[in-house]
Coordinates of C-alpha atoms and ligand atoms in Angstrom, one line a residue:
M592 CA -0.2 0.1 0.1
R593 CA 1.0 3.8 -0.4
Y594 CA 0.2 6.5 1.8
E595 CA 0.8 10.0 1.5
V596 CA 0.5 12.5 4.2
D597 CA 1.9 16.1 5.0
F598 CA 3.6 15.2 8.3
L599 CA 4.9 11.7 8.9
V600 CA 5.7 11.1 12.6
V601 CA 7.5 7.8 13.6
G602 CA 6.7 7.3 17.5
S603 CA 4.0 7.8 20.1
G604 CA 6.0 9.0 23.1
I605 CA 6.2 12.1 24.4
A606 CA 8.1 13.8 21.7
G607 CA 6.1 12.3 18.7
L608 CA 2.7 13.2 20.1
S609 CA 3.6 16.7 21.5
F610 CA 5.1 17.6 17.6
A611 CA 2.0 15.9 16.0
L612 CA -0.4 17.9 18.3
K613 CA 1.3 21.2 17.0
V614 CA 1.5 20.6 13.2
A615 CA -1.8 19.0 13.2
A616 CA -3.6 22.5 12.6
H617 CA -1.5 22.7 9.2
G618 CA -2.1 19.4 7.6
R619 CA -2.7 15.8 7.7
V620 CA -0.5 13.9 10.3
C621 CA 0.1 10.3 10.4
I622 CA 1.8 8.7 13.6
L623 CA 3.4 5.4 13.2
S624 CA 3.9 3.3 16.4
K625 CA 5.9 -0.2 16.1
G626 CA 3.7 -1.5 19.2
D627 CA 0.7 -0.4 21.2
A628 CA 0.6 3.3 20.9
R629 CA 1.2 3.7 24.8
E630 CA 4.4 1.5 24.7
G631 CA 7.5 3.5 25.1
S632 CA 10.0 4.9 27.8
T633 CA 7.6 7.7 28.4
R634 CA 5.0 6.0 30.0
Y635 CA 7.7 4.4 32.5
A636 CA 9.1 7.6 33.7
Q637 CA 9.0 8.0 37.2
G638 CA 10.9 11.0 38.6
G639 CA 9.4 13.8 36.4
I640 CA 10.4 16.9 34.4
A641 CA 12.9 19.6 35.4
A642 CA 11.4 23.2 35.1
V643 CA 11.9 26.3 36.8
M644 CA 8.7 27.8 37.9
Y645 CA 8.9 29.9 40.8
D646 CA 11.3 32.8 42.1
S647 CA 12.9 30.7 44.6
D648 CA 14.8 29.1 42.2
S649 CA 16.1 30.4 38.7
F650 CA 17.3 29.7 35.3
D651 CA 20.8 30.4 35.8
K652 CA 21.0 27.7 38.5
H653 CA 19.2 25.1 36.3
I654 CA 21.6 25.9 33.6
H655 CA 24.7 25.6 35.8
D656 CA 23.5 22.1 37.1
T657 CA 22.8 21.0 33.5
L658 CA 26.4 22.2 32.6
V659 CA 28.1 20.7 35.6
A660 CA 26.3 17.0 35.0
G661 CA 27.5 17.3 31.3
D662 CA 31.0 17.7 32.4
G663 CA 31.9 20.7 30.5
I664 CA 30.8 19.5 26.9
C665 CA 27.3 20.5 26.6
D666 CA 26.4 23.0 23.9
R667 CA 25.7 26.4 26.0
Q668 CA 23.1 27.8 23.7
V669 CA 21.2 24.7 23.7
V670 CA 21.1 24.5 27.3
E671 CA 20.2 28.2 27.7
M672 CA 17.6 27.7 25.2
T673 CA 15.8 24.7 26.6
I674 CA 15.7 25.7 30.0
R675 CA 14.3 29.1 29.4
Q676 CA 11.5 27.5 27.3
A677 CA 10.7 24.9 29.9
P678 CA 8.1 26.9 31.7
D679 CA 5.9 27.5 28.4
R680 CA 6.1 23.9 27.5
I681 CA 4.9 22.8 30.8
R682 CA 2.0 24.9 30.9
E683 CA 1.2 23.5 27.2
L684 CA 1.2 20.1 29.0
V685 CA -1.1 21.1 31.8
Q686 CA -3.4 22.3 28.8
Y687 CA -3.6 19.0 26.8
G688 CA -4.8 17.5 30.0
V689 CA -1.4 16.6 31.7
G690 CA -1.9 16.7 35.5
F691 CA 1.1 17.5 37.9
D692 CA 1.0 17.0 41.7
R693 CA 0.3 20.3 43.4
D694 CA 1.1 21.5 47.0
G695 CA -1.3 21.2 49.8
Q696 CA -2.9 24.6 48.9
G697 CA -3.2 23.5 45.3
D698 CA -1.9 26.8 43.7
R699 CA 1.8 25.7 43.3
F700 CA 3.3 22.6 41.8
D701 CA 4.7 20.2 44.3
L702 CA 8.5 20.0 43.4
H703 CA 11.0 17.3 44.1
R704 CA 14.5 17.1 43.8
E705 CA 17.3 14.5 41.9
G706 CA 20.9 14.0 41.6
G707 CA 22.6 16.9 40.5
H708 CA 19.8 19.5 41.2
S709 CA 20.9 22.2 43.6
E710 CA 17.1 22.9 44.0
F711 CA 13.7 21.2 44.2
R712 CA 12.3 21.6 40.5
I713 CA 11.2 18.8 39.4
L714 CA 7.2 18.5 38.6
H715 CA 6.0 15.2 38.8
H716 CA 2.9 13.1 39.2
K717 CA 3.3 10.9 41.9
D718 CA 6.0 8.4 41.1
N719 CA 4.3 7.6 37.8
T720 CA 5.0 10.9 35.9
G721 CA 5.6 9.4 32.3
E722 CA 2.2 7.4 32.5
E723 CA 0.2 10.5 32.9
I724 CA 2.1 12.5 30.2
E725 CA 1.5 9.6 27.9
R726 CA -2.0 9.4 28.8
G727 CA -2.6 13.2 28.3
L728 CA -0.7 13.4 25.1
L729 CA -2.5 10.3 23.5
E730 CA -5.9 11.3 24.6
A731 CA -5.4 14.9 22.9
A732 CA -4.0 13.1 19.9
R733 CA -6.8 10.7 19.5
R734 CA -9.5 13.7 19.8
H735 CA -7.7 15.6 16.9
P736 CA -9.6 15.2 13.6
N737 CA -6.3 15.8 11.4
I738 CA -4.1 12.9 13.3
E739 CA -4.3 9.5 12.4
I740 CA -2.4 6.8 14.7
K741 CA -1.4 3.3 13.2
E742 CA -0.1 0.8 15.5
R743 CA 2.2 -2.4 14.9
Q744 CA 3.5 -0.2 11.9
F745 CA 7.5 -0.7 12.3
A746 CA 9.5 1.7 10.2
I747 CA 12.4 -0.1 8.4
D748 CA 14.1 2.6 6.6
I749 CA 14.2 6.4 5.4
I750 CA 13.2 6.7 1.7
T751 CA 16.1 9.0 0.1
Q752 CA 17.5 9.3 -3.4
H753 CA 19.5 5.7 -2.6
H754 CA 15.5 4.3 -3.4
L755 CA 15.3 6.2 -6.7
G756 CA 18.8 4.3 -7.7
Q757 CA 21.2 7.3 -7.1
R758 CA 24.3 7.0 -5.3
V759 CA 24.1 8.2 -1.5
T760 CA 27.2 8.4 0.8
K761 CA 28.0 10.5 3.6
H762 CA 29.6 13.0 1.5
T763 CA 26.5 13.4 -0.5
P764 CA 25.6 17.2 0.0
D765 CA 21.7 17.2 -0.4
I766 CA 20.2 13.9 0.8
E767 CA 16.5 14.2 0.9
C768 CA 13.7 12.2 2.9
Y769 CA 10.8 11.4 1.0
G770 CA 9.1 9.1 3.9
V771 CA 9.8 5.6 5.2
Y772 CA 9.2 2.2 4.5
A773 CA 7.3 0.4 7.2
L774 CA 6.3 -3.1 8.0
D775 CA 2.9 -3.9 8.8
C776 CA 3.4 -6.2 11.9
D777 CA -0.1 -7.9 11.5
T778 CA 0.1 -8.7 7.7
N779 CA 4.2 -8.9 7.1
R780 CA 3.4 -6.4 4.1
I781 CA 6.1 -3.5 3.7
D782 CA 4.1 -0.1 3.0
T783 CA 5.4 3.1 1.5
Y784 CA 4.7 6.3 3.6
L785 CA 5.6 9.4 1.6
A786 CA 5.6 12.7 3.4
R787 CA 6.3 16.6 3.0
V788 CA 8.0 16.3 6.4
T789 CA 9.1 13.4 8.6
L790 CA 10.0 13.3 12.4
L791 CA 11.7 10.6 13.7
A792 CA 11.0 10.2 17.4
T793 CA 11.8 6.5 18.0
G794 CA 13.2 7.0 21.7
G795 CA 16.4 4.9 22.8
M796 CA 18.6 1.8 22.4
G797 CA 18.6 0.5 26.0
N798 CA 18.2 -3.1 25.0
V799 CA 21.7 -2.9 23.3
Y800 CA 22.5 -4.1 26.7
S801 CA 21.6 -7.2 28.8
T802 CA 20.3 -5.0 32.0
T803 CA 18.3 -1.9 31.0
T804 CA 15.0 -0.4 32.2
T805 CA 13.9 0.7 29.0
P806 CA 11.0 -1.4 27.5
V807 CA 11.7 -3.8 24.8
I808 CA 10.8 -1.3 22.0
S809 CA 14.1 0.6 22.6
T810 CA 16.3 -0.9 19.9
G811 CA 17.5 2.1 18.6
D812 CA 15.7 1.9 15.1
G813 CA 15.5 5.9 14.5
V814 CA 19.5 5.7 14.9
A815 CA 20.0 3.1 12.8
M816 CA 18.0 4.0 10.0
V817 CA 19.9 7.3 9.9
H818 CA 23.0 5.6 9.9
R819 CA 21.7 3.5 6.7
A820 CA 20.7 6.7 5.1
R821 CA 24.0 8.3 5.5
G822 CA 23.1 11.0 8.1
V823 CA 24.8 12.7 10.9
L824 CA 25.0 11.2 14.3
S825 CA 26.9 11.9 17.5
D826 CA 27.8 11.3 21.1
L827 CA 26.8 7.7 21.2
E828 CA 29.7 6.7 23.5
F829 CA 27.6 8.5 26.4
M830 CA 25.0 5.8 27.6
Q831 CA 23.8 6.5 30.7
F832 CA 23.4 4.1 33.5
H833 CA 20.8 4.7 36.2
P834 CA 22.3 4.0 39.7
T835 CA 19.4 2.2 41.1
S836 CA 17.5 -0.4 39.3
L837 CA 15.7 -3.0 41.3
Y838 CA 17.7 -6.1 41.7
N839 CA 15.3 -8.6 40.5
P840 CA 17.3 -10.7 37.8
A841 CA 14.5 -12.6 36.0
E842 CA 12.7 -9.3 35.3
K843 CA 12.9 -7.6 32.0
P844 CA 13.2 -4.5 31.5
A845 CA 14.6 -3.9 35.2
F846 CA 12.2 -1.9 37.2
L847 CA 13.5 1.6 38.0
I848 CA 13.8 2.9 41.8
T849 CA 13.2 6.6 41.1
E850 CA 16.4 9.2 41.6
A851 CA 13.6 11.2 43.5
M852 CA 13.8 8.8 46.5
R853 CA 17.2 9.9 47.0
G854 CA 16.1 13.2 46.7
A855 CA 13.7 12.6 49.6
G856 CA 16.2 11.2 51.8
A857 CA 17.0 7.7 50.8
V858 CA 20.7 6.6 51.1
L859 CA 23.0 4.0 49.3
K860 CA 24.2 1.6 51.5
D861 CA 26.6 -1.6 51.1
R862 CA 25.9 -5.1 51.8
D863 CA 26.7 -4.4 55.3
G864 CA 24.4 -1.6 55.8
K865 CA 26.8 0.9 55.7
E866 CA 27.2 4.4 53.6
F867 CA 29.9 4.5 51.2
M868 CA 29.1 7.4 48.7
Q869 CA 31.6 9.6 51.1
K870 CA 34.7 7.6 49.3
Y871 CA 33.8 8.9 46.0
D872 CA 31.9 12.6 46.0
P873 CA 30.8 14.9 48.7
R874 CA 27.4 15.4 47.2
L875 CA 27.0 11.8 48.4
S876 CA 24.0 9.7 47.1
L877 CA 22.9 12.8 45.1
A878 CA 26.0 13.3 43.2
P879 CA 25.3 13.0 39.2
R880 CA 24.4 10.0 37.8
D881 CA 27.5 9.0 36.2
I882 CA 29.6 9.3 39.4
V883 CA 27.0 7.3 41.6
A884 CA 26.9 4.3 38.8
R885 CA 30.5 4.2 38.7
A886 CA 30.6 4.2 42.4
I887 CA 28.3 1.5 42.8
D888 CA 29.9 -0.5 40.1
N889 CA 33.1 -0.4 41.8
E890 CA 31.8 -1.5 45.1
M891 CA 30.1 -4.5 43.6
K892 CA 33.5 -5.2 42.1
I893 CA 35.5 -4.9 45.4
S894 CA 32.8 -7.0 47.2
G895 CA 32.0 -9.5 44.4
R896 CA 28.4 -8.9 44.9
D897 CA 25.6 -8.5 42.4
Y898 CA 23.7 -5.8 44.1
L899 CA 23.8 -3.2 46.9
Y900 CA 20.8 -1.3 48.9
L901 CA 19.1 1.6 48.8
D902 CA 17.7 2.5 52.2
A903 CA 14.4 4.5 51.9
R904 CA 13.4 4.2 55.3
P905 CA 14.7 7.6 56.4
I906 CA 12.0 9.0 54.0
G907 CA 9.1 7.7 56.6
K908 CA 6.1 5.2 56.2
Q909 CA 3.5 7.6 55.1
Q910 CA 5.5 9.6 52.8
L911 CA 6.8 6.4 51.3
I912 CA 3.5 4.9 50.6
E913 CA 1.6 8.2 49.5
G914 CA 4.6 9.8 47.3
F915 CA 5.8 6.6 46.0
P916 CA 2.9 4.2 45.6
T917 CA 4.4 2.2 42.6
I918 CA 7.4 1.5 44.0
Y919 CA 6.2 0.6 47.3
A920 CA 3.7 -1.9 45.7
K921 CA 5.9 -3.1 43.3
C922 CA 8.7 -3.9 45.8
L923 CA 5.9 -5.4 47.9
S924 CA 4.7 -8.0 45.2
I925 CA 8.0 -9.6 45.4
G926 CA 8.1 -9.6 49.4
I927 CA 10.0 -6.3 49.9
D928 CA 8.7 -4.0 52.3
I929 CA 10.3 -0.7 51.6
T930 CA 9.2 1.0 55.0
R931 CA 10.7 -1.9 56.8
D932 CA 13.6 -3.4 54.4
M933 CA 16.5 -1.7 52.2
I934 CA 15.8 -2.4 48.6
P935 CA 18.3 -4.4 46.5
I936 CA 19.8 -2.5 43.6
R937 CA 22.0 -2.3 40.6
P938 CA 23.1 -0.1 37.7
A939 CA 21.1 -0.6 34.4
A940 CA 21.5 1.1 31.2
H941 CA 18.8 3.9 30.9
Y942 CA 19.2 6.6 28.6
Q943 CA 21.1 7.3 25.2
C944 CA 22.7 11.0 25.4
G945 CA 23.7 10.9 21.9
G946 CA 21.9 10.4 18.7
I947 CA 20.8 11.8 15.5
K948 CA 22.4 15.2 15.3
V949 CA 20.1 18.1 15.1
D950 CA 20.4 21.8 15.2
L951 CA 18.3 24.2 17.2
R952 CA 15.2 23.6 15.1
G953 CA 15.4 19.8 15.3
A954 CA 16.6 19.6 11.9
T955 CA 18.6 16.7 11.0
S956 CA 21.5 16.5 8.4
I957 CA 19.0 15.0 5.7
H958 CA 16.7 17.6 4.2
H959 CA 12.9 17.3 5.3
L960 CA 14.1 14.8 8.2
Y961 CA 13.4 16.1 11.8
A962 CA 14.2 14.3 15.1
A963 CA 13.1 14.8 18.7
G964 CA 13.2 13.0 22.1
E965 CA 15.7 10.3 22.9
C966 CA 16.9 9.3 19.5
S967 CA 18.1 12.9 19.1
C968 CA 21.4 14.6 19.9
T969 CA 21.0 18.1 20.7
G970 CA 24.1 19.1 22.5
L971 CA 21.5 19.6 25.9
H972 CA 23.3 16.5 27.9
G973 CA 27.0 16.9 26.9
G974 CA 28.7 14.1 28.5
N975 CA 26.1 13.2 31.1
R976 CA 22.0 13.8 31.3
L977 CA 20.8 15.8 34.2
A978 CA 18.0 13.9 35.8
S979 CA 14.8 14.9 34.2
N980 CA 15.9 16.9 31.9
S981 CA 15.1 14.2 28.8
L982 CA 11.2 14.7 29.2
L983 CA 11.9 18.5 29.1
E984 CA 14.3 18.5 26.2
A985 CA 11.5 16.2 24.3
V986 CA 8.9 18.7 24.4
V987 CA 11.1 21.7 23.6
Y988 CA 12.5 20.0 20.5
A989 CA 9.3 18.8 19.6
H990 CA 7.9 22.4 19.5
N991 CA 11.0 24.0 17.8
A992 CA 10.8 20.8 15.2
A993 CA 7.2 21.8 14.8
M994 CA 7.7 25.3 14.1
A995 CA 10.3 24.6 11.8
A996 CA 8.2 22.0 9.9
I997 CA 5.3 24.0 9.5
E998 CA 7.2 27.1 8.1
E999 CA 8.9 24.5 5.7
T1000 CA 5.7 23.0 4.3
Q1001 CA 4.3 26.7 4.2
N1002 CA 7.4 28.0 2.2
S1003 CA 8.8 25.0 0.1
Q1004 CA 7.5 23.6 -3.2
F1005 CA 9.3 20.2 -2.2
K1006 CA 7.4 17.5 -3.7
T1007 CA 7.7 13.6 -2.3
Q1008 CA 8.9 12.2 -5.8
N1009 CA 5.7 10.4 -5.5
S1010 CA 5.8 8.5 -8.9
Q1011 CA 9.2 7.7 -8.6
V1012 CA 9.8 6.0 -5.3
P1013 CA 9.6 2.3 -5.9
D1014 CA 7.6 -0.1 -3.5
W1015 CA 9.7 -2.3 -1.3
N1016 CA 11.0 -5.5 -3.4
A1017 CA 11.0 -8.4 -1.1
E1018 CA 11.5 -10.9 -4.4
G1019 CA 13.3 -14.0 -3.7
M1020 CA 13.4 -13.9 0.0
V1021 CA 12.3 -16.7 2.1
L1022 CA 10.6 -16.5 5.5
N1023 CA 13.2 -17.5 8.1
E1024 CA 11.4 -20.4 10.4
E1025 CA 14.7 -20.1 13.0
M1026 CA 13.6 -17.6 15.5
I1027 CA 16.4 -19.3 17.4
L1028 CA 19.2 -17.5 15.4
I1029 CA 17.8 -14.3 16.0
T1030 CA 17.1 -14.4 19.8
Q1031 CA 20.4 -16.3 20.6
T1032 CA 22.3 -13.5 18.7
K1033 CA 20.6 -10.6 20.6
R1034 CA 21.5 -12.2 23.9
E1035 CA 25.1 -12.5 22.7
L1036 CA 25.2 -8.9 21.4
Q1037 CA 23.5 -7.8 24.7
E1038 CA 26.4 -9.6 27.1
I1039 CA 29.2 -8.3 24.9
M1040 CA 28.0 -4.9 25.3
W1041 CA 27.4 -5.2 28.9
N1042 CA 30.7 -6.7 29.8
Y1043 CA 33.1 -4.7 27.2
V1044 CA 31.2 -1.5 26.6
G1045 CA 29.6 -0.9 30.0
I1046 CA 30.1 1.6 33.2
V1047 CA 33.9 1.1 32.9
R1048 CA 35.7 0.5 29.7
S1049 CA 39.5 -0.2 28.4
D1050 CA 40.9 -0.2 25.0
L1051 CA 41.1 -4.1 25.3
R1052 CA 37.7 -4.5 26.3
L1053 CA 36.5 -2.1 23.5
Q1054 CA 38.8 -4.4 20.8
R1055 CA 37.2 -7.5 22.0
A1056 CA 33.7 -6.0 21.5
F1057 CA 34.3 -4.8 18.2
D1058 CA 35.7 -8.2 17.2
R1059 CA 33.1 -10.1 18.4
L1060 CA 30.5 -7.9 17.1
N1061 CA 31.8 -8.0 13.4
L1062 CA 31.1 -11.9 13.4
I1063 CA 27.6 -11.3 14.6
F1064 CA 27.5 -8.7 12.0
R1065 CA 28.3 -10.9 9.1
E1066 CA 25.9 -13.6 10.1
T1067 CA 22.8 -11.1 10.6
E1068 CA 23.4 -9.6 7.3
D1069 CA 23.8 -12.9 5.6
L1070 CA 20.4 -14.0 7.1
Y1071 CA 18.9 -10.3 6.1
N1072 CA 19.8 -10.9 2.5
R1073 CA 18.0 -14.2 2.2
S1074 CA 15.0 -13.7 4.6
V1075 CA 11.6 -12.0 4.4
L1076 CA 11.9 -9.0 6.7
T1077 CA 10.6 -9.5 10.1
E1078 CA 10.1 -7.2 13.1
P1079 CA 12.7 -9.4 15.2
L1080 CA 15.1 -9.3 12.3
S1081 CA 14.9 -5.6 11.7
E1082 CA 15.4 -5.0 15.1
L1083 CA 18.4 -7.3 15.7
R1084 CA 20.2 -5.5 12.8
N1085 CA 19.2 -2.0 14.3
L1086 CA 20.8 -3.0 17.7
I1087 CA 24.0 -4.4 16.0
A1088 CA 24.3 -0.9 14.2
C1089 CA 23.9 0.9 17.3
A1090 CA 26.4 -1.3 19.3
Y1091 CA 28.9 -0.6 16.5
L1092 CA 28.3 2.9 16.6
I1093 CA 28.8 3.2 20.3
I1094 CA 32.0 1.2 20.2
K1095 CA 33.3 3.2 17.6
M1096 CA 32.5 6.3 19.3
A1097 CA 34.0 5.2 22.6
R1098 CA 37.1 3.9 21.0
A1099 CA 37.6 7.5 19.2
R1100 CA 36.8 9.3 22.4
R1101 CA 40.6 9.6 23.9
Q1102 CA 39.5 11.3 27.3
N1103 CA 37.3 10.3 30.1
V1104 CA 34.7 12.8 30.2
G1105 CA 31.0 12.4 31.4
L1106 CA 29.9 8.8 30.9
H1107 CA 32.5 7.6 29.1
Y1108 CA 34.7 6.3 31.5
S1109 CA 38.2 4.1 30.3
L1110 CA 40.5 2.4 32.6
D1111 CA 43.2 3.5 29.8
L1112 CA 42.5 7.4 29.6
L1113 CA 42.9 10.3 31.5
Q1114 CA 40.5 12.4 33.3
H1115 CA 39.3 15.2 31.1
Ligands
LIG1328 P1 9.7 7.0 23.6 O1 8.6 7.2 24.6 O2 10.4 5.8 24.0 O3 8.5 6.5 22.3 C1 9.3 5.7 21.5 C2 8.3 5.6 20.1 O4 9.0 5.2 19.4 C3 7.3 4.4 20.6 O5 6.0 4.9 20.1 C4 7.4 3.4 19.8 O6 6.7 2.3 19.4 C5 8.2 4.2 18.5 N1 9.2 3.5 17.6 C6 10.5 3.1 17.8 N2 10.8 2.8 16.9 C7 9.9 2.6 16.0 C8 9.7 2.1 14.6 N3 10.9 1.1 14.0 N4 8.7 1.9 13.9 C9 7.8 2.6 14.3 N5 7.7 3.2 15.5 C10 8.9 3.1 16.3 N6 13.3 11.0 31.6 C11 12.8 12.1 32.5 O7 13.2 13.3 32.0 N7 12.3 11.9 33.7 C12 11.9 11.0 34.2 O8 11.2 10.8 35.4 C13 12.6 9.9 33.6 N8 12.3 8.4 33.9 C14 12.4 7.4 32.9 C15 12.2 5.9 33.7 C16 12.4 5.1 32.9 C17 12.2 3.6 33.7 C18 12.9 5.0 31.6 C19 13.1 4.0 30.8 C20 13.3 6.3 31.1 C21 13.0 7.5 31.8 N9 13.6 8.7 31.4 C22 13.1 9.9 32.3 C23 13.8 9.1 30.1 C24 12.7 9.4 29.1 O9 11.3 8.7 29.6 C25 12.8 8.9 27.7 O10 13.9 9.5 27.5 C26 11.7 9.7 26.9 O11 10.1 9.2 27.5 C27 11.6 9.2 25.6 O12 10.6 9.5 24.8 P2 10.6 9.7 23.4 O13 9.2 10.1 23.1 O14 11.6 10.1 22.9 O15 10.7 7.9 23.0
LIG1329 C1 14.4 8.9 37.9 O1 13.2 8.8 38.1 O2 15.3 8.5 38.6 C2 14.7 8.7 36.3 C3 14.7 10.2 36.0 C4 15.5 10.4 34.5 O3 16.0 9.4 34.1 O4 15.6 11.5 34.2

């Protein structure tokens, strides 16, 4: 089937939905989602969204905290623009119907604090902020007559001049995007979606690693598509590991224990119940995430243990049950009463700071292609993202990209080359019955990345990962060239591409900075 719209949005998380709601007054919008539209990292976000809402805080302080967490390599112009826009974007979320908790009188937002923040500035909805944001935005998008949401449609590749038979390399100056090819996961048919503007909002790539807080859909599809289309990517060595995921080995994804708990008074402890963060940073349990994750990793290695503890008891019983109901219920369901017991925790891959390189308008290096949310790299996070700046970045860049896309569609004569774009060619392919090849390779990949390209790296570990990955890459490309494309095979190829890019960028970074830490390098 062939479809043609004004605005094509790949992804129905906070970034995709925010963009769609803004452009919908200016043309027909189609949102593709590879699974259920609700599924993505957004709905799992716990802590909240950072913004300066009152005079007790200041833009300068939030800017300073972001720059410090980013370890000196954030783009200052981006940081200033994002943080100054935050209050407007928060007010819009509220207008769309998103509810944030308010204080006792109900006239001010109740604000939390998280690691690396010098002030209480995290707007939240209990400990399930993301679920509330996803609900509010999705309901608003479903009500809009110009927005169509298509679930179980898996975008495979961006359509460029390459598909018109022209040679496209990373040096081709004017690569153009005409839309995407997408697999209908129910019929296994590959459809052609053509659009005047395309936005990638495909989220993160946590599933490159064996332990991650991100949902199974986070397989770096947008980044891999742009890589194949020869677009510009950046900063992928900066994978953020969240210090405190619940230690419950059989569970995937790993359940998050929000940093807001540490902001409220919870303390990290070793297996003997002793505090240890004083050995690593004067900010103790509330130091930025890269420092805390490395400290936990080190303590686990020294003691040979698989997990440490977060002691949430200082928060007090009532505040724990009322303020953190999701975590309280989850832990109780596996026999841990957080009002009495310490919580077993370990770090988990959580957030990709790098991604598809975009400018201040959210425009990528490929014409008519924008990116927003976790799949993009704006320069806000530098070497390490400050907690709760990710939802903020997503709404700010969805807004900027929407403004630029509206202007582009109003002013340009760009046509999608409709008649020249061929349909996907699956001739000669056979349906691959051997799912075990895909699941086994995925597991291997995730273990390689966890063991050699994790929180602490070295030249030898990166070399070893690269060699192992090469073999996996060749085997998978061979399978791809013979098989009818399926969602698991496509995801595996994307994960391999992302792993390759992380290793390549990690090897090129010759200084320890932010989240990139190698035993063989000097500190930045
Ligand atoms: P997502 O919400 O991940 O959505 C991605 C969308 O893309 C999905 O709809 C998916 O179906 C679609 N998609 C992907 N690939 C394809 C494809 N090939 N074809 C079609 N569709 C596709 N950040 C904060 O700022 N504050 C927090 O408190 C916070 N807590 C977090 C807690 C957890 C457990 C996790 C995992 C992350 C948390 N983060 C937090 C990070 C933040 O939630 C994410 O970075 C953000 O939600 C990403 O939004 P997004 O719109 O970019 O992507
Ligand atoms: C958390 O709630 O700890 C996650 C916040 C974030 O990832 O920004």
